PDB file of C-alpha atoms and ligand atoms in Angstrom:
ATOM      1  CA  VAL V   1       1.172   1.645 -12.955  1.00  0.00           C
ATOM      2  CA  PRO V   2       4.382   0.588 -11.178  1.00  0.00           C
ATOM      3  CA  GLU V   3       4.101   2.221  -7.663  1.00  0.00           C
ATOM      4  CA  LEU V   4       6.014   1.451  -4.822  1.00  0.00           C
ATOM      5  CA  PRO V   5       5.456  -2.273  -4.582  1.00  0.00           C
ATOM      6  CA  ASP V   6       6.065  -2.812  -8.696  1.00  0.00           C
ATOM      7  CA  VAL V   7       9.235  -1.057  -7.991  1.00  0.00           C
ATOM      8  CA  GLU V   8      10.026  -2.586  -4.918  1.00  0.00           C
ATOM      9  CA  THR V   9       9.874  -6.152  -6.479  1.00  0.00           C
ATOM     10  CA  LEU V  10      11.966  -5.090  -9.899  1.00  0.00           C
ATOM     11  CA  LYS V  11      14.496  -3.753  -7.258  1.00  0.00           C
ATOM     12  CA  ARG V  12      14.717  -7.689  -5.801  1.00  0.00           C
ATOM     13  CA  TYR V  13      14.960  -8.891  -9.418  1.00  0.00           C
ATOM     14  CA  PHE V  14      17.512  -6.569  -9.953  1.00  0.00           C
ATOM     15  CA  ASP V  15      19.532  -7.843  -7.200  1.00  0.00           C
ATOM     16  CA  PHE V  16      19.044 -11.106  -7.885  1.00  0.00           C
ATOM     17  CA  THR V  17      20.118 -11.271 -11.407  1.00  0.00           C
ATOM     18  CA  ALA V  18      22.302  -8.267 -12.167  1.00  0.00           C
ATOM     19  CA  LEU V  19      24.391  -7.181  -9.222  1.00  0.00           C
ATOM     20  CA  HIS V  20      28.550  -7.848  -8.995  1.00  0.00           C
ATOM     21  CA  GLN V  21      28.911  -8.348 -12.589  1.00  0.00           C
ATOM     22  CA  THR V  22      31.371  -6.171 -14.895  1.00  0.00           C
ATOM     23  CA  ILE V  23      29.870  -4.128 -17.351  1.00  0.00           C
ATOM     24  CA  ASP V  24      30.445  -4.338 -21.467  1.00  0.00           C
ATOM     25  CA  GLY V  25      28.628  -2.057 -22.727  1.00  0.00           C
ATOM     26  CA  VAL V  26      25.410   0.167 -22.621  1.00  0.00           C
ATOM     27  CA  ASP V  27      23.040   0.752 -25.613  1.00  0.00           C
ATOM     28  CA  VAL V  28      20.657   3.251 -25.523  1.00  0.00           C
ATOM     29  CA  HIS V  29      17.580   2.316 -27.850  1.00  0.00           C
ATOM     30  CA  ALA V  30      15.557   5.603 -27.209  1.00  0.00           C
ATOM     31  CA  PRO V  31      17.300   8.827 -26.118  1.00  0.00           C
ATOM     32  CA  ARG V  32      14.509  10.596 -25.259  1.00  0.00           C
ATOM     33  CA  MET V  33      14.225   8.632 -22.372  1.00  0.00           C
ATOM     34  CA  LEU V  34      17.297  10.104 -20.526  1.00  0.00           C
ATOM     35  CA  HIS V  35      16.898  13.003 -18.332  1.00  0.00           C
ATOM     36  CA  GLU V  36      19.810  15.332 -17.910  1.00  0.00           C
ATOM     37  CA  VAL V  37      22.472  12.679 -19.494  1.00  0.00           C
ATOM     38  CA  SER V  38      23.749  12.307 -22.580  1.00  0.00           C
ATOM     39  CA  ALA V  39      23.698   9.024 -24.306  1.00  0.00           C
ATOM     40  CA  PRO V  40      27.671   9.206 -24.726  1.00  0.00           C
ATOM     41  CA  THR V  41      28.211  10.162 -21.434  1.00  0.00           C
ATOM     42  CA  LEU V  42      25.872   6.901 -19.863  1.00  0.00           C
ATOM     43  CA  ARG V  43      27.972   4.890 -21.328  1.00  0.00           C
ATOM     44  CA  ASP V  44      31.457   6.386 -20.366  1.00  0.00           C
ATOM     45  CA  ARG V  45      30.100   6.222 -16.405  1.00  0.00           C
ATOM     46  CA  MET V  46      28.630   2.990 -16.569  1.00  0.00           C
ATOM     47  CA  THR V  47      31.077   0.680 -18.749  1.00  0.00           C
ATOM     48  CA  GLY V  48      33.823  -1.531 -17.076  1.00  0.00           C
ATOM     49  CA  ARG V  49      32.270  -0.830 -14.126  1.00  0.00           C
ATOM     50  CA  ALA V  50      29.647  -3.110 -12.076  1.00  0.00           C
ATOM     51  CA  PHE V  51      26.319  -2.584 -10.054  1.00  0.00           C
ATOM     52  CA  GLU V  52      27.059  -2.648  -6.639  1.00  0.00           C
ATOM     53  CA  ARG V  53      23.958  -2.488  -4.874  1.00  0.00           C
ATOM     54  CA  THR V  54      20.394  -0.803  -5.204  1.00  0.00           C
ATOM     55  CA  GLU V  55      18.358   1.324  -3.131  1.00  0.00           C
ATOM     56  CA  ARG V  56      14.427   2.664  -3.876  1.00  0.00           C
ATOM     57  CA  HIS V  57      12.847   5.577  -2.947  1.00  0.00           C
ATOM     58  CA  GLY V  58       9.499   6.225  -3.984  1.00  0.00           C
ATOM     59  CA  LYS V  59       8.942   5.013  -7.185  1.00  0.00           C
ATOM     60  CA  PHE V  60      12.646   5.902  -8.205  1.00  0.00           C
ATOM     61  CA  LEU V  61      15.138   2.580  -8.549  1.00  0.00           C
ATOM     62  CA  LEU V  62      18.938   3.281  -7.933  1.00  0.00           C
ATOM     63  CA  ALA V  63      21.780   1.194  -8.828  1.00  0.00           C
ATOM     64  CA  ALA V  64      25.306   1.974  -7.394  1.00  0.00           C
ATOM     65  CA  LEU V  65      28.490   1.793  -9.772  1.00  0.00           C
ATOM     66  CA  ASP V  66      30.258   3.415  -6.932  1.00  0.00           C
ATOM     67  CA  ASP V  67      29.876   5.516  -4.038  1.00  0.00           C
ATOM     68  CA  ALA V  68      29.356   8.869  -6.303  1.00  0.00           C
ATOM     69  CA  CYS V  69      27.607   7.510  -9.197  1.00  0.00           C
ATOM     70  CA  TRP V  70      24.369   5.827  -9.647  1.00  0.00           C
ATOM     71  CA  LEU V  71      22.653   4.596 -12.341  1.00  0.00           C
ATOM     72  CA  VAL V  72      18.611   5.985 -11.996  1.00  0.00           C
ATOM     73  CA  LEU V  73      15.411   4.305 -13.195  1.00  0.00           C
ATOM     74  CA  HIS V  74      11.593   5.746 -13.592  1.00  0.00           C
ATOM     75  CA  PHE V  75       9.526   3.213 -14.467  1.00  0.00           C
ATOM     76  CA  GLY V  76       6.264   5.492 -15.387  1.00  0.00           C
ATOM     77  CA  MET V  77       3.088   4.113 -16.693  1.00  0.00           C
ATOM     78  CA  THR V  78       4.346   0.996 -17.607  1.00  0.00           C
ATOM     79  CA  GLY V  79       8.275   0.085 -17.363  1.00  0.00           C
ATOM     80  CA  GLY V  80       9.620  -2.904 -16.401  1.00  0.00           C
ATOM     81  CA  LEU V  81      13.307  -4.990 -16.088  1.00  0.00           C
ATOM     82  CA  GLU V  82      14.746  -8.144 -18.128  1.00  0.00           C
ATOM     83  CA  TYR V  83      17.985 -10.168 -17.499  1.00  0.00           C
ATOM     84  CA  PHE V  84      18.594 -12.640 -20.210  1.00  0.00           C
ATOM     85  CA  GLU V  85      21.142 -14.439 -22.295  1.00  0.00           C
ATOM     86  CA  GLY V  86      22.979 -12.402 -24.397  1.00  0.00           C
ATOM     87  CA  GLU V  87      22.350 -14.536 -27.762  1.00  0.00           C
ATOM     88  CA  ARG V  88      18.785 -13.787 -27.465  1.00  0.00           C
ATOM     89  CA  ASN V  89      16.941 -10.567 -28.807  1.00  0.00           C
ATOM     90  CA  PRO V  90      15.954  -7.754 -26.450  1.00  0.00           C
ATOM     91  CA  PRO V  91      12.677  -8.026 -25.504  1.00  0.00           C
ATOM     92  CA  GLU V  92      10.033  -5.576 -26.791  1.00  0.00           C
ATOM     93  CA  TYR V  93      10.484  -1.843 -26.041  1.00  0.00           C
ATOM     94  CA  THR V  94      13.675  -2.580 -24.897  1.00  0.00           C
ATOM     95  CA  CYS V  95      15.084   1.481 -24.188  1.00  0.00           C
ATOM     96  CA  LEU V  96      17.834   0.723 -22.170  1.00  0.00           C
ATOM     97  CA  LEU V  97      20.447  -2.557 -23.003  1.00  0.00           C
ATOM     98  CA  VAL V  98      23.407  -3.278 -20.073  1.00  0.00           C
ATOM     99  CA  ARG V  99      25.476  -5.599 -21.456  1.00  0.00           C
ATOM    100  CA  PHE V 100      27.352  -7.781 -19.201  1.00  0.00           C
ATOM    101  CA  ALA V 101      30.915  -9.318 -19.625  1.00  0.00           C
ATOM    102  CA  ASN V 102      29.013 -13.299 -18.602  1.00  0.00           C
ATOM    103  CA  GLY V 103      27.167 -12.733 -22.155  1.00  0.00           C
ATOM    104  CA  CYS V 104      23.824 -11.715 -20.310  1.00  0.00           C
ATOM    105  CA  ARG V 105      22.151  -8.560 -20.388  1.00  0.00           C
ATOM    106  CA  LEU V 106      19.652  -6.401 -18.208  1.00  0.00           C
ATOM    107  CA  ALA V 107      17.228  -4.743 -20.513  1.00  0.00           C
ATOM    108  CA  GLY V 108      15.022  -2.103 -19.591  1.00  0.00           C
ATOM    109  CA  MET V 109      11.521  -1.940 -21.136  1.00  0.00           C
ATOM    110  CA  TRP V 110       9.092   1.453 -21.316  1.00  0.00           C
ATOM    111  CA  ARG V 111       5.956   0.510 -23.914  1.00  0.00           C
ATOM    112  CA  ARG V 112       4.837   3.813 -23.356  1.00  0.00           C
ATOM    113  CA  ARG V 113       7.896   5.808 -23.393  1.00  0.00           C
ATOM    114  CA  LEU V 114       6.991   7.429 -20.102  1.00  0.00           C
ATOM    115  CA  GLY V 115       9.818   7.270 -17.107  1.00  0.00           C
ATOM    116  CA  ARG V 116      13.157   8.271 -17.327  1.00  0.00           C
ATOM    117  CA  ILE V 117      16.811   7.077 -17.360  1.00  0.00           C
ATOM    118  CA  SER V 118      19.410   9.334 -15.625  1.00  0.00           C
ATOM    119  CA  LEU V 119      22.395   9.341 -13.292  1.00  0.00           C
ATOM    120  CA  ALA V 120      22.561  10.443  -9.533  1.00  0.00           C
ATOM    121  CA  GLY V 121      25.397  11.326  -6.843  1.00  0.00           C
ATOM    122  CA  GLY V 122      23.256   8.412  -4.469  1.00  0.00           C
ATOM    123  CA  PRO V 123      19.766   8.215  -2.921  1.00  0.00           C
ATOM    124  CA  ALA V 124      20.001  11.954  -0.924  1.00  0.00           C
ATOM    125  CA  GLU V 125      21.135  13.992  -3.896  1.00  0.00           C
ATOM    126  CA  LEU V 126      17.864  12.206  -6.085  1.00  0.00           C
ATOM    127  CA  VAL V 127      15.630  12.722  -3.004  1.00  0.00           C
ATOM    128  CA  GLU V 128      17.099  16.721  -3.136  1.00  0.00           C
ATOM    129  CA  HIS V 129      16.923  17.041  -6.774  1.00  0.00           C
ATOM    130  CA  GLU V 130      13.417  15.648  -7.275  1.00  0.00           C
ATOM    131  CA  GLY V 131      11.671  16.961  -4.181  1.00  0.00           C
ATOM    132  CA  LEU V 132      10.412  13.754  -3.024  1.00  0.00           C
ATOM    133  CA  GLY V 133       8.992  13.108   0.421  1.00  0.00           C
ATOM    134  CA  PRO V 134       9.848  10.420   2.709  1.00  0.00           C
ATOM    135  CA  ASP V 135       9.056   7.014   1.356  1.00  0.00           C
ATOM    136  CA  ALA V 136       6.120   5.822   2.322  1.00  0.00           C
ATOM    137  CA  ASN V 137       7.556   2.600   3.557  1.00  0.00           C
ATOM    138  CA  ASP V 138      10.342   3.971   5.393  1.00  0.00           C
ATOM    139  CA  PRO V 139      10.412   3.037   9.335  1.00  0.00           C
ATOM    140  CA  ASP V 140      10.821   6.370  10.377  1.00  0.00           C
ATOM    141  CA  LEU V 141       7.348   7.111   8.713  1.00  0.00           C
ATOM    142  CA  ASP V 142       5.475   6.185  12.232  1.00  0.00           C
ATOM    143  CA  LEU V 143       2.112   7.065  13.147  1.00  0.00           C
ATOM    144  CA  GLY V 144       3.683  10.207  15.023  1.00  0.00           C
ATOM    145  CA  SER V 145       5.277  11.973  12.235  1.00  0.00           C
ATOM    146  CA  PHE V 146       2.227  10.721   9.518  1.00  0.00           C
ATOM    147  CA  LYS V 147      -0.043  12.383  11.961  1.00  0.00           C
ATOM    148  CA  ARG V 148       2.215  15.584  12.159  1.00  0.00           C
ATOM    149  CA  MET V 149       2.464  15.520   8.258  1.00  0.00           C
ATOM    150  CA  MET V 150      -1.131  15.322   7.659  1.00  0.00           C
ATOM    151  CA  ARG V 151      -2.463  17.972  10.015  1.00  0.00           C
ATOM    152  CA  ARG V 152      -0.134  20.547   8.198  1.00  0.00           C
ATOM    153  CA  ARG V 153      -1.339  19.310   4.388  1.00  0.00           C
ATOM    154  CA  ARG V 154      -4.573  21.155   2.881  1.00  0.00           C
ATOM    155  CA  GLY V 155      -7.111  19.357   0.412  1.00  0.00           C
ATOM    156  CA  ALA V 156      -7.982  16.164  -0.092  1.00  0.00           C
ATOM    157  CA  VAL V 157      -6.700  13.107   1.178  1.00  0.00           C
ATOM    158  CA  LYS V 158      -6.325  11.131  -1.668  1.00  0.00           C
ATOM    159  CA  ALA V 159      -3.979  14.086  -3.155  1.00  0.00           C
ATOM    160  CA  ALA V 160      -2.087  14.196  -0.563  1.00  0.00           C
ATOM    161  CA  LEU V 161      -1.254  10.430  -0.667  1.00  0.00           C
ATOM    162  CA  MET V 162      -0.406  10.549  -4.208  1.00  0.00           C
ATOM    163  CA  ASP V 163       2.210  13.402  -4.186  1.00  0.00           C
ATOM    164  CA  GLN V 164       5.348  12.323  -4.188  1.00  0.00           C
ATOM    165  CA  GLY V 165       6.889  15.430  -2.729  1.00  0.00           C
ATOM    166  CA  PHE V 166       4.532  14.778   0.429  1.00  0.00           C
ATOM    167  CA  ILE V 167       5.226  10.898   0.453  1.00  0.00           C
ATOM    168  CA  ALA V 168       6.994   9.018  -2.359  1.00  0.00           C
ATOM    169  CA  GLY V 169       6.024   5.652  -3.608  1.00  0.00           C
ATOM    170  CA  ILE V 170       2.087   5.718  -3.626  1.00  0.00           C
ATOM    171  CA  GLY V 171       0.036   5.957  -6.851  1.00  0.00           C
ATOM    172  CA  ASN V 172      -3.741   6.293  -8.087  1.00  0.00           C
ATOM    173  CA  VAL V 173      -4.688   1.904  -7.348  1.00  0.00           C
ATOM    174  CA  TYR V 174      -2.718   1.655  -3.816  1.00  0.00           C
ATOM    175  CA  SER V 175      -4.409   5.174  -2.663  1.00  0.00           C
ATOM    176  CA  ASP V 176      -7.530   3.887  -3.367  1.00  0.00           C
ATOM    177  CA  GLU V 177      -6.728   0.075  -1.665  1.00  0.00           C
ATOM    178  CA  MET V 178      -5.465   1.915   1.199  1.00  0.00           C
ATOM    179  CA  LEU V 179      -8.839   4.345   1.553  1.00  0.00           C
ATOM    180  CA  PHE V 180     -10.955   1.813   1.261  1.00  0.00           C
ATOM    181  CA  GLN V 181      -9.154  -0.165   3.709  1.00  0.00           C
ATOM    182  CA  ALA V 182      -9.183   3.028   6.367  1.00  0.00           C
ATOM    183  CA  ARG V 183     -12.911   3.688   5.044  1.00  0.00           C
ATOM    184  CA  ILE V 184     -12.143   6.957   4.494  1.00  0.00           C
ATOM    185  CA  HIS V 185     -13.739   8.478   0.988  1.00  0.00           C
ATOM    186  CA  PRO V 186     -10.935   9.871  -0.814  1.00  0.00           C
ATOM    187  CA  GLN V 187     -12.205  13.492  -1.396  1.00  0.00           C
ATOM    188  CA  THR V 188     -12.060  13.868   2.426  1.00  0.00           C
ATOM    189  CA  LEU V 189     -10.076  16.964   3.667  1.00  0.00           C
ATOM    190  CA  THR V 190      -6.917  16.190   4.933  1.00  0.00           C
ATOM    191  CA  ARG V 191      -7.506  18.676   8.103  1.00  0.00           C
ATOM    192  CA  THR V 192     -11.101  17.111   8.909  1.00  0.00           C
ATOM    193  CA  LEU V 193      -9.490  13.381   9.434  1.00  0.00           C
ATOM    194  CA  SER V 194      -9.695  12.132  13.060  1.00  0.00           C
ATOM    195  CA  GLU V 195      -6.895  10.756  15.126  1.00  0.00           C
ATOM    196  CA  ARG V 196      -8.690   7.519  14.365  1.00  0.00           C
ATOM    197  CA  ASP V 197      -8.652   8.308  10.981  1.00  0.00           C
ATOM    198  CA  LEU V 198      -5.297   8.796  11.089  1.00  0.00           C
ATOM    199  CA  GLY V 199      -4.482   5.769  12.993  1.00  0.00           C
ATOM    200  CA  SER V 200      -6.456   3.546  10.403  1.00  0.00           C
ATOM    201  CA  LEU V 201      -4.901   5.310   7.359  1.00  0.00           C
ATOM    202  CA  HIS V 202      -1.352   5.201   8.763  1.00  0.00           C
ATOM    203  CA  ARG V 203      -2.298   1.305   9.742  1.00  0.00           C
ATOM    204  CA  ALA V 204      -3.856   0.778   6.110  1.00  0.00           C
ATOM    205  CA  LEU V 205      -0.777   2.055   4.679  1.00  0.00           C
ATOM    206  CA  ARG V 206       1.956  -0.211   6.235  1.00  0.00           C
ATOM    207  CA  HIS V 207      -0.473  -3.472   5.695  1.00  0.00           C
ATOM    208  CA  VAL V 208      -0.962  -2.800   2.089  1.00  0.00           C
ATOM    209  CA  LEU V 209       2.425  -2.264   1.354  1.00  0.00           C
ATOM    210  CA  ARG V 210       3.653  -4.907   3.674  1.00  0.00           C
ATOM    211  CA  ILE V 211       1.068  -7.490   1.563  1.00  0.00           C
ATOM    212  CA  ALA V 212       1.607  -6.102  -2.036  1.00  0.00           C
ATOM    213  CA  ILE V 213       5.667  -6.428  -1.584  1.00  0.00           C
ATOM    214  CA  GLU V 214       4.929 -10.008  -0.188  1.00  0.00           C
ATOM    215  CA  ARG V 215       3.316 -11.113  -3.070  1.00  0.00           C
ATOM    216  CA  GLN V 216       5.332  -9.275  -5.359  1.00  0.00           C
ATOM    217  CA  ALA V 217       2.476  -6.920  -6.687  1.00  0.00           C
ATOM    218  CA  ASP V 218       0.919  -9.341  -8.401  1.00  0.00           C
ATOM    219  CA  PRO V 219      -2.546  -8.391  -8.605  1.00  0.00           C
ATOM    220  CA  ALA V 220      -3.336 -11.883  -9.203  1.00  0.00           C
ATOM    221  CA  ARG V 221      -2.070 -12.771  -5.677  1.00  0.00           C
ATOM    222  CA  LEU V 222      -3.943 -10.207  -3.577  1.00  0.00           C
ATOM    223  CA  PRO V 223      -6.428 -10.688  -1.054  1.00  0.00           C
ATOM    224  CA  SER V 224      -9.905 -11.288  -2.741  1.00  0.00           C
ATOM    225  CA  THR V 225     -11.120  -9.043   0.508  1.00  0.00           C
ATOM    226  CA  TRP V 226      -9.406  -5.634  -1.085  1.00  0.00           C
ATOM    227  CA  LEU V 227     -10.469  -3.237  -3.716  1.00  0.00           C
ATOM    228  CA  LEU V 228      -8.104  -3.938  -6.205  1.00  0.00           C
ATOM    229  CA  PRO V 229      -9.310  -7.109  -7.528  1.00  0.00           C
ATOM    230  CA  HIS V 230     -12.480  -5.180  -7.823  1.00  0.00           C
ATOM    231  CA  ARG V 231     -11.544  -2.297  -8.903  1.00  0.00           C
ATOM    232  CA  GLU V 232     -13.743  -1.256 -11.784  1.00  0.00           C
ATOM    233  CA  GLN V 233     -17.522   0.113 -11.914  1.00  0.00           C
ATOM    234  CA  GLY V 234     -20.119  -1.459 -10.873  1.00  0.00           C
ATOM    235  CA  ALA V 235     -18.093  -4.580  -8.941  1.00  0.00           C
ATOM    236  CA  ARG V 236     -19.250  -5.647  -5.765  1.00  0.00           C
ATOM    237  CA  CYS V 237     -17.700  -4.285  -2.434  1.00  0.00           C
ATOM    238  CA  PRO V 238     -15.632  -7.166  -1.060  1.00  0.00           C
ATOM    239  CA  ARG V 239     -16.936  -5.917   2.102  1.00  0.00           C
ATOM    240  CA  CYS V 240     -20.463  -4.480   2.115  1.00  0.00           C
ATOM    241  CA  GLY V 241     -21.481  -6.345  -1.032  1.00  0.00           C
ATOM    242  CA  GLY V 242     -22.054  -2.702  -2.443  1.00  0.00           C
ATOM    243  CA  LYS V 243     -21.768  -1.641  -5.838  1.00  0.00           C
ATOM    244  CA  ILE V 244     -18.054   0.010  -6.468  1.00  0.00           C
ATOM    245  CA  GLU V 245     -18.258   3.384  -7.832  1.00  0.00           C
ATOM    246  CA  LYS V 246     -15.923   5.654  -9.938  1.00  0.00           C
ATOM    247  CA  THR V 247     -15.071   9.306  -9.333  1.00  0.00           C
ATOM    248  CA  ARG V 248     -12.840  11.519  -9.938  1.00  0.00           C
ATOM    249  CA  SER V 249     -10.236  12.905  -7.526  1.00  0.00           C
ATOM    250  CA  ALA V 250      -7.026  14.110  -8.147  1.00  0.00           C
ATOM    251  CA  GLY V 251      -7.250  14.492 -11.655  1.00  0.00           C
ATOM    252  CA  ARG V 252      -7.599  10.386 -11.686  1.00  0.00           C
ATOM    253  CA  SER V 253     -10.099   8.271 -11.510  1.00  0.00           C
ATOM    254  CA  ALA V 254     -10.677   6.727  -8.304  1.00  0.00           C
ATOM    255  CA  TYR V 255     -12.862   3.814  -7.137  1.00  0.00           C
ATOM    256  CA  LEU V 256     -14.477   3.520  -3.670  1.00  0.00           C
ATOM    257  CA  CYS V 257     -17.327   1.935  -1.875  1.00  0.00           C
ATOM    258  CA  PRO V 258     -19.609   4.543  -1.293  1.00  0.00           C
ATOM    259  CA  ARG V 259     -21.303   2.772   1.827  1.00  0.00           C
ATOM    260  CA  CYS V 260     -17.845   1.478   3.474  1.00  0.00           C
ATOM    261  CA  GLN V 261     -16.300   5.224   2.228  1.00  0.00           C
ATOM    262  CA  GLN V 262     -18.843   7.726   3.407  1.00  0.00           C
ATOM    263  CA  LYS V 263     -18.340  11.537   2.670  1.00  0.00           C
ATOM    264  CA  ARG V 264     -18.519  13.714   5.068  1.00  0.00           C
ATOM    265  CA  SER V 265     -18.746  17.836   5.083  1.00  0.00           C
TER     266      SER V 265
HETATM  267 ZN1   ZN S   1     -18.856  -1.929   1.012  1.00  0.00          ZN
END
């Protein structure tokens, strides 16, 4: 489930493989993945150009074709990228295939075809158009602004963290991890969080994103002291040895340690 650390890892892969190569052609294998753009338009705008640089905002990856035209990829639940030599067949679930003049290809794969491919005028335009909140990893989202935002927010804290219009990039799995590390129950109402809770949560948010990005969002490489490797009902809490519990929160299944993350009224 690509969340911010996964998309950041895809961005780095894109930067490492696919920049500064002339695009020879573009094949759209799954037109329903296109959002507000047709396959011929996409092909016209991309062919003959090269990706100059990439940006990420929340779970969106943007690749600049020039200052005013960016390819936008959203990976939904199952998306990924693969760069490969042109003689090979594209990987399974390829929905978008970018062919470069050097013979290499970049495939965008979406197994469940949730996600999308579009064009935008730039990162700021995308943020505006999608109504996205600040990127969760933006250094400007410091403790002061985090507290100000959280104090104005109603509802449960897990729902707030996962709301892309509030803070962009965090999904179901990493919100559980942040709340576990901050010892906050996912259903706690945001307005009841203490100064200390908000400090712990902000610290956990920063820490979780930093470590997950460093370890390329590979679950097998995440610390065993984290909730994430134990994210199943009945597993043992790495902190207290208690049983991990599964609940529903914000319409998703949340995992938590009821001992470490006590519910307050
Ligand atoms: Zn525990």
